[in-house]
GROMACS .gro file of N, CA, C and O in nm:
model
  336
    1UNK      N    1  -0.578   1.278  -1.126
    1UNK     CA    2  -0.588   1.194  -1.007
    1UNK      C    3  -0.514   1.063  -1.035
    1UNK      O    4  -0.534   0.999  -1.137
    2UNK      N    5  -0.429   1.024  -0.941
    2UNK     CA    6  -0.350   0.902  -0.957
    2UNK      C    7  -0.440   0.778  -0.951
    2UNK      O    8  -0.548   0.781  -0.895
    3UNK      N    9  -0.391   0.670  -1.010
    3UNK     CA   10  -0.470   0.546  -1.018
    3UNK      C   11  -0.519   0.496  -0.881
    3UNK      O   12  -0.635   0.460  -0.869
    4UNK      N   13  -0.434   0.492  -0.776
    4UNK     CA   14  -0.487   0.446  -0.647
    4UNK      C   15  -0.598   0.536  -0.592
    4UNK      O   16  -0.691   0.488  -0.530
    5UNK      N   17  -0.588   0.667  -0.615
    5UNK     CA   18  -0.696   0.757  -0.572
    5UNK      C   19  -0.824   0.724  -0.645
    5UNK      O   20  -0.932   0.720  -0.586
    6UNK      N   21  -0.814   0.702  -0.774
    6UNK     CA   22  -0.932   0.664  -0.852
    6UNK      C   23  -0.987   0.530  -0.805
    6UNK      O   24  -1.108   0.509  -0.803
    7UNK      N   25  -0.897   0.440  -0.768
    7UNK     CA   26  -0.942   0.308  -0.722
    7UNK      C   27  -1.031   0.321  -0.599
    7UNK      O   28  -1.136   0.259  -0.591
    8UNK      N   29  -0.991   0.402  -0.503
    8UNK     CA   30  -1.071   0.422  -0.383
    8UNK      C   31  -1.206   0.481  -0.415
    8UNK      O   32  -1.309   0.438  -0.363
    9UNK      N   33  -1.208   0.580  -0.503
    9UNK     CA   34  -1.334   0.645  -0.542
    9UNK      C   35  -1.424   0.546  -0.615
    9UNK      O   36  -1.542   0.538  -0.587
   10UNK      N   37  -1.370   0.470  -0.707
   10UNK     CA   38  -1.450   0.375  -0.786
   10UNK      C   39  -1.498   0.258  -0.700
   10UNK      O   40  -1.614   0.217  -0.710
   11UNK      N   41  -1.409   0.205  -0.618
   11UNK     CA   42  -1.446   0.088  -0.538
   11UNK      C   43  -1.546   0.120  -0.427
   11UNK      O   44  -1.620   0.033  -0.383
   12UNK      N   45  -1.550   0.244  -0.382
   12UNK     CA   46  -1.643   0.282  -0.275
   12UNK      C   47  -1.787   0.252  -0.316
   12UNK      O   48  -1.870   0.219  -0.231
   13UNK      N   49  -1.815   0.260  -0.444
   13UNK     CA   50  -1.950   0.231  -0.492
   13UNK      C   51  -1.985   0.083  -0.476
   13UNK      O   52  -2.103   0.046  -0.477
   14UNK      N   53  -1.883   0.000  -0.457
   14UNK     CA   54  -1.903  -0.144  -0.441
   14UNK      C   55  -1.868  -0.191  -0.300
   14UNK      O   56  -1.835  -0.307  -0.279
   15UNK      N   57  -1.876  -0.101  -0.204
   15UNK     CA   58  -1.839  -0.134  -0.066
   15UNK      C   59  -1.920  -0.250  -0.009
   15UNK      O   60  -1.872  -0.321   0.078
   16UNK      N   61  -2.040  -0.271  -0.060
   16UNK     CA   62  -2.124  -0.380  -0.010
   16UNK      C   63  -2.082  -0.517  -0.062
   16UNK      O   64  -2.133  -0.619  -0.013
   17UNK      N   65  -1.991  -0.522  -0.156
   17UNK     CA   66  -1.940  -0.649  -0.207
   17UNK      C   67  -1.832  -0.699  -0.111
   17UNK      O   68  -1.733  -0.629  -0.088
   18UNK      N   69  -1.851  -0.816  -0.051
   18UNK     CA   70  -1.758  -0.862   0.054
   18UNK      C   71  -1.611  -0.863   0.012
   18UNK      O   72  -1.524  -0.834   0.095
   19UNK      N   73  -1.582  -0.894  -0.111
   19UNK     CA   74  -1.442  -0.901  -0.156
   19UNK      C   75  -1.379  -0.763  -0.168
   19UNK      O   76  -1.256  -0.751  -0.171
   20UNK      N   77  -1.459  -0.659  -0.176
   20UNK     CA   78  -1.408  -0.523  -0.196
   20UNK      C   79  -1.370  -0.457  -0.063
   20UNK      O   80  -1.277  -0.377  -0.057
   21UNK      N   81  -1.438  -0.493   0.044
   21UNK     CA   82  -1.415  -0.428   0.174
   21UNK      C   83  -1.268  -0.432   0.218
   21UNK      O   84  -1.214  -0.327   0.257
   22UNK      N   85  -1.199  -0.546   0.213
   22UNK     CA   86  -1.059  -0.545   0.257
   22UNK      C   87  -0.970  -0.458   0.170
   22UNK      O   88  -0.874  -0.399   0.218
   23UNK      N   89  -1.003  -0.448   0.043
   23UNK     CA   90  -0.925  -0.362  -0.047
   23UNK      C   91  -0.943  -0.216  -0.006
   23UNK      O   92  -0.847  -0.138  -0.002
   24UNK      N   93  -1.066  -0.178   0.026
   24UNK     CA   94  -1.092  -0.041   0.069
   24UNK      C   95  -1.022  -0.010   0.201
   24UNK      O   96  -0.967   0.101   0.217
   25UNK      N   97  -1.019  -0.103   0.292
   25UNK     CA   98  -0.945  -0.081   0.418
   25UNK      C   99  -0.798  -0.060   0.387
   25UNK      O  100  -0.735   0.032   0.442
   26UNK      N  101  -0.740  -0.141   0.298
   26UNK     CA  102  -0.599  -0.123   0.261
   26UNK      C  103  -0.576   0.014   0.199
   26UNK      O  104  -0.474   0.078   0.224
   27UNK      N  105  -0.672   0.060   0.116
   27UNK     CA  106  -0.657   0.193   0.055
   27UNK      C  107  -0.665   0.303   0.162
   27UNK      O  108  -0.595   0.404   0.152
   28UNK      N  109  -0.749   0.285   0.263
   28UNK     CA  110  -0.754   0.382   0.373
   28UNK      C  111  -0.621   0.390   0.447
   28UNK      O  112  -0.585   0.494   0.501
   29UNK      N  113  -0.549   0.279   0.450
   29UNK     CA  114  -0.422   0.272   0.523
   29UNK      C  115  -0.301   0.291   0.432
   29UNK      O  116  -0.187   0.275   0.476
   30UNK      N  117  -0.323   0.328   0.307
   30UNK     CA  118  -0.215   0.346   0.209
   30UNK      C  119  -0.115   0.450   0.258
   30UNK      O  120  -0.151   0.545   0.329
   31UNK      N  121   0.009   0.435   0.218
   31UNK     CA  122   0.113   0.530   0.258
   31UNK      C  123   0.093   0.667   0.194
   31UNK      O  124   0.139   0.768   0.247
   32UNK      N  125   0.026   0.671   0.083
   32UNK     CA  126  -0.002   0.798   0.013
   32UNK      C  127  -0.125   0.862   0.078
   32UNK      O  128  -0.236   0.810   0.071
   33UNK      N  129  -0.105   0.976   0.141
   33UNK     CA  130  -0.215   1.040   0.213
   33UNK      C  131  -0.329   1.083   0.120
   33UNK      O  132  -0.445   1.087   0.162
   34UNK      N  133  -0.298   1.109  -0.005
   34UNK     CA  134  -0.404   1.145  -0.101
   34UNK      C  135  -0.497   1.026  -0.123
   34UNK      O  136  -0.619   1.044  -0.138
   35UNK      N  137  -0.442   0.907  -0.126
   35UNK     CA  138  -0.523   0.786  -0.142
   35UNK      C  139  -0.613   0.768  -0.020
   35UNK      O  140  -0.733   0.742  -0.033
   36UNK      N  141  -0.555   0.782   0.098
   36UNK     CA  142  -0.632   0.771   0.223
   36UNK      C  143  -0.747   0.871   0.223
   36UNK      O  144  -0.863   0.836   0.249
   37UNK      N  145  -0.714   0.996   0.196
   37UNK     CA  146  -0.814   1.104   0.200
   37UNK      C  147  -0.926   1.083   0.100
   37UNK      O  148  -1.044   1.095   0.133
   38UNK      N  149  -0.891   1.049  -0.023
   38UNK     CA  150  -0.992   1.033  -0.128
   38UNK      C  151  -1.080   0.910  -0.103
   38UNK      O  152  -1.200   0.913  -0.129
   39UNK      N  153  -1.020   0.803  -0.053
   39UNK     CA  154  -1.098   0.683  -0.024
   39UNK      C  155  -1.196   0.710   0.090
   39UNK      O  156  -1.314   0.672   0.082
   40UNK      N  157  -1.150   0.777   0.195
   40UNK     CA  158  -1.239   0.812   0.306
   40UNK      C  159  -1.353   0.902   0.258
   40UNK      O  160  -1.469   0.882   0.296
   41UNK      N  161  -1.320   0.997   0.175
   41UNK     CA  162  -1.422   1.088   0.122
   41UNK      C  163  -1.526   1.011   0.041
   41UNK      O  164  -1.646   1.030   0.057
   42UNK      N  165  -1.480   0.922  -0.046
   42UNK     CA  166  -1.572   0.845  -0.130
   42UNK      C  167  -1.661   0.754  -0.046
   42UNK      O  168  -1.781   0.740  -0.074
   43UNK      N  169  -1.605   0.695   0.059
   43UNK     CA  170  -1.686   0.609   0.147
   43UNK      C  171  -1.789   0.692   0.222
   43UNK      O  172  -1.904   0.650   0.237
   44UNK      N  173  -1.751   0.809   0.267
   44UNK     CA  174  -1.847   0.897   0.336
   44UNK      C  175  -1.959   0.939   0.241
   44UNK      O  176  -2.076   0.943   0.280
   45UNK      N  177  -1.923   0.968   0.119
   45UNK     CA  178  -2.023   1.008   0.020
   45UNK      C  179  -2.116   0.891  -0.015
   45UNK      O  180  -2.232   0.912  -0.047
   46UNK      N  181  -2.064   0.768  -0.008
   46UNK     CA  182  -2.148   0.651  -0.034
   46UNK      C  183  -2.259   0.644   0.070
   46UNK      O  184  -2.373   0.611   0.039
   47UNK      N  185  -2.224   0.674   0.195
   47UNK     CA  186  -2.323   0.686   0.300
   47UNK      C  187  -2.397   0.560   0.340
   47UNK      O  188  -2.503   0.567   0.399
   48UNK      N  189  -2.340   0.445   0.312
   48UNK     CA  190  -2.407   0.319   0.348
   48UNK      C  191  -2.352   0.269   0.481
   48UNK      O  192  -2.241   0.304   0.521
   49UNK      N  193  -2.429   0.184   0.549
   49UNK     CA  194  -2.377   0.124   0.672
   49UNK      C  195  -2.247   0.046   0.648
   49UNK      O  196  -2.155   0.052   0.730
   50UNK      N  197  -2.238  -0.022   0.536
   50UNK     CA  198  -2.116  -0.097   0.506
   50UNK      C  199  -1.998  -0.003   0.488
   50UNK      O  200  -1.888  -0.030   0.538
   51UNK      N  201  -2.018   0.107   0.418
   51UNK     CA  202  -1.911   0.205   0.400
   51UNK      C  203  -1.866   0.260   0.536
   51UNK      O  204  -1.746   0.277   0.560
   52UNK      N  205  -1.961   0.284   0.625
   52UNK     CA  206  -1.927   0.332   0.760
   52UNK      C  207  -1.845   0.229   0.837
   52UNK      O  208  -1.750   0.264   0.907
   53UNK      N  209  -1.881   0.102   0.823
   53UNK     CA  210  -1.804  -0.005   0.890
   53UNK      C  211  -1.662  -0.012   0.836
   53UNK      O  212  -1.567  -0.032   0.913
   54UNK      N  213  -1.647   0.007   0.707
   54UNK     CA  214  -1.513   0.004   0.647
   54UNK      C  215  -1.429   0.119   0.700
   54UNK      O  216  -1.312   0.101   0.734
   55UNK      N  217  -1.487   0.237   0.711
   55UNK     CA  218  -1.416   0.351   0.768
   55UNK      C  219  -1.378   0.321   0.913
   55UNK      O  220  -1.264   0.347   0.955
   56UNK      N  221  -1.468   0.263   0.989
   56UNK     CA  222  -1.439   0.228   1.128
   56UNK      C  223  -1.324   0.127   1.137
   56UNK      O  224  -1.237   0.138   1.224
   57UNK      N  225  -1.323   0.030   1.047
   57UNK     CA  226  -1.214  -0.069   1.045
   57UNK      C  227  -1.082   0.000   1.013
   57UNK      O  228  -0.979  -0.031   1.073
   58UNK      N  229  -1.086   0.092   0.918
   58UNK     CA  230  -0.964   0.166   0.884
   58UNK      C  231  -0.915   0.248   1.002
   58UNK      O  232  -0.795   0.250   1.032
   59UNK      N  233  -1.006   0.318   1.069
   59UNK     CA  234  -0.967   0.397   1.186
   59UNK      C  235  -0.910   0.310   1.297
   59UNK      O  236  -0.813   0.349   1.363
   60UNK      N  237  -0.967   0.193   1.317
   60UNK     CA  238  -0.919   0.103   1.422
   60UNK      C  239  -0.776   0.055   1.394
   60UNK      O  240  -0.698   0.033   1.488
   61UNK      N  241  -0.742   0.041   1.268
   61UNK     CA  242  -0.609  -0.009   1.231
   61UNK      C  243  -0.508   0.103   1.206
   61UNK      O  244  -0.388   0.076   1.196
   62UNK      N  245  -0.553   0.226   1.198
   62UNK     CA  246  -0.467   0.338   1.159
   62UNK      C  247  -0.383   0.389   1.277
   62UNK      O  248  -0.427   0.386   1.391
   63UNK      N  249  -0.265   0.441   1.242
   63UNK     CA  250  -0.190   0.514   1.343
   63UNK      C  251  -0.250   0.656   1.351
   63UNK      O  252  -0.343   0.688   1.277
   64UNK      N  253  -0.200   0.737   1.440
   64UNK     CA  254  -0.260   0.870   1.462
   64UNK      C  255  -0.258   0.956   1.336
   64UNK      O  256  -0.355   1.024   1.304
   65UNK      N  257  -0.147   0.953   1.264
   65UNK     CA  258  -0.136   1.034   1.142
   65UNK      C  259  -0.236   0.989   1.036
   65UNK      O  260  -0.305   1.071   0.975
   66UNK      N  261  -0.244   0.859   1.016
   66UNK     CA  262  -0.335   0.805   0.914
   66UNK      C  263  -0.480   0.834   0.955
   66UNK      O  264  -0.563   0.868   0.872
   67UNK      N  265  -0.512   0.821   1.083
   67UNK     CA  266  -0.647   0.851   1.132
   67UNK      C  267  -0.683   0.996   1.105
   67UNK      O  268  -0.797   1.027   1.069
   68UNK      N  269  -0.586   1.086   1.119
   68UNK     CA  270  -0.611   1.228   1.088
   68UNK      C  271  -0.647   1.246   0.942
   68UNK      O  272  -0.735   1.326   0.909
   69UNK      N  273  -0.581   1.173   0.853
   69UNK     CA  274  -0.610   1.185   0.710
   69UNK      C  275  -0.745   1.124   0.676
   69UNK      O  276  -0.816   1.175   0.589
   70UNK      N  277  -0.782   1.017   0.744
   70UNK     CA  278  -0.916   0.960   0.724
   70UNK      C  279  -1.019   1.064   0.767
   70UNK      O  280  -1.117   1.089   0.696
   71UNK      N  281  -0.998   1.124   0.883
   71UNK     CA  282  -1.090   1.228   0.930
   71UNK      C  283  -1.099   1.345   0.832
   71UNK      O  284  -1.207   1.398   0.808
   72UNK      N  285  -0.987   1.382   0.775
   72UNK     CA  286  -0.987   1.491   0.677
   72UNK      C  287  -1.074   1.455   0.557
   72UNK      O  288  -1.151   1.537   0.507
   73UNK      N  289  -1.064   1.331   0.510
   73UNK     CA  290  -1.147   1.287   0.399
   73UNK      C  291  -1.295   1.290   0.434
   73UNK      O  292  -1.379   1.330   0.353
   74UNK      N  293  -1.327   1.252   0.557
   74UNK     CA  294  -1.466   1.256   0.602
   74UNK      C  295  -1.516   1.400   0.608
   74UNK      O  296  -1.628   1.431   0.566
   75UNK      N  297  -1.432   1.489   0.658
   75UNK     CA  298  -1.469   1.631   0.664
   75UNK      C  299  -1.487   1.690   0.524
   75UNK      O  300  -1.574   1.774   0.504
   76UNK      N  301  -1.403   1.647   0.431
   76UNK     CA  302  -1.419   1.693   0.293
   76UNK      C  303  -1.557   1.659   0.240
   76UNK      O  304  -1.623   1.742   0.177
   77UNK      N  305  -1.602   1.537   0.267
   77UNK     CA  306  -1.734   1.494   0.220
   77UNK      C  307  -1.844   1.576   0.286
   77UNK      O  308  -1.941   1.616   0.221
   78UNK      N  309  -1.829   1.601   0.415
   78UNK     CA  310  -1.929   1.682   0.486
   78UNK      C  311  -1.932   1.825   0.435
   78UNK      O  312  -2.038   1.885   0.423
   79UNK      N  313  -1.816   1.880   0.405
   79UNK     CA  314  -1.810   2.017   0.355
   79UNK      C  315  -1.879   2.029   0.219
   79UNK      O  316  -1.943   2.130   0.190
   80UNK      N  317  -1.871   1.925   0.139
   80UNK     CA  318  -1.937   1.926   0.008
   80UNK      C  319  -2.088   1.925   0.022
   80UNK      O  320  -2.160   1.973  -0.063
   81UNK      N  321  -2.137   1.866   0.133
   81UNK     CA  322  -2.281   1.857   0.156
   81UNK      C  323  -2.337   1.976   0.233
   81UNK      O  324  -2.459   1.988   0.249
   82UNK      N  325  -2.250   2.063   0.278
   82UNK     CA  326  -2.295   2.178   0.358
   82UNK      C  327  -2.379   2.272   0.273
   82UNK      O  328  -2.352   2.292   0.155
   83UNK      N  329  -2.482   2.330   0.335
   83UNK     CA  330  -2.562   2.428   0.260
   83UNK      C  331  -2.474   2.548   0.224
   83UNK      O  332  -2.389   2.588   0.299
   84UNK      N  333  -2.499   2.602   0.109
   84UNK     CA  334  -2.418   2.717   0.062
   84UNK      C  335  -2.500   2.841   0.060
   84UNK      O  336  -2.613   2.846   0.045
   0.00000   0.00000   0.00000
């Protein structure tokens, strides 16, 4: 996993820290779709109200393509939680 992907996953655990939120939004809007997807997934897995707000901020600022990748990351997290 590339460093920016790891950054999104690691920072999602600190989404409640005010200085981290803008960084997570930037990672959601990164040009690398893997970074967008993994950050969205990590925020969904965090499951906090703050993480949800960060995802909403990212979606509000995203173009259609980037929004699709954010949604894909959210779906990835939901699929991991699905009963097997």
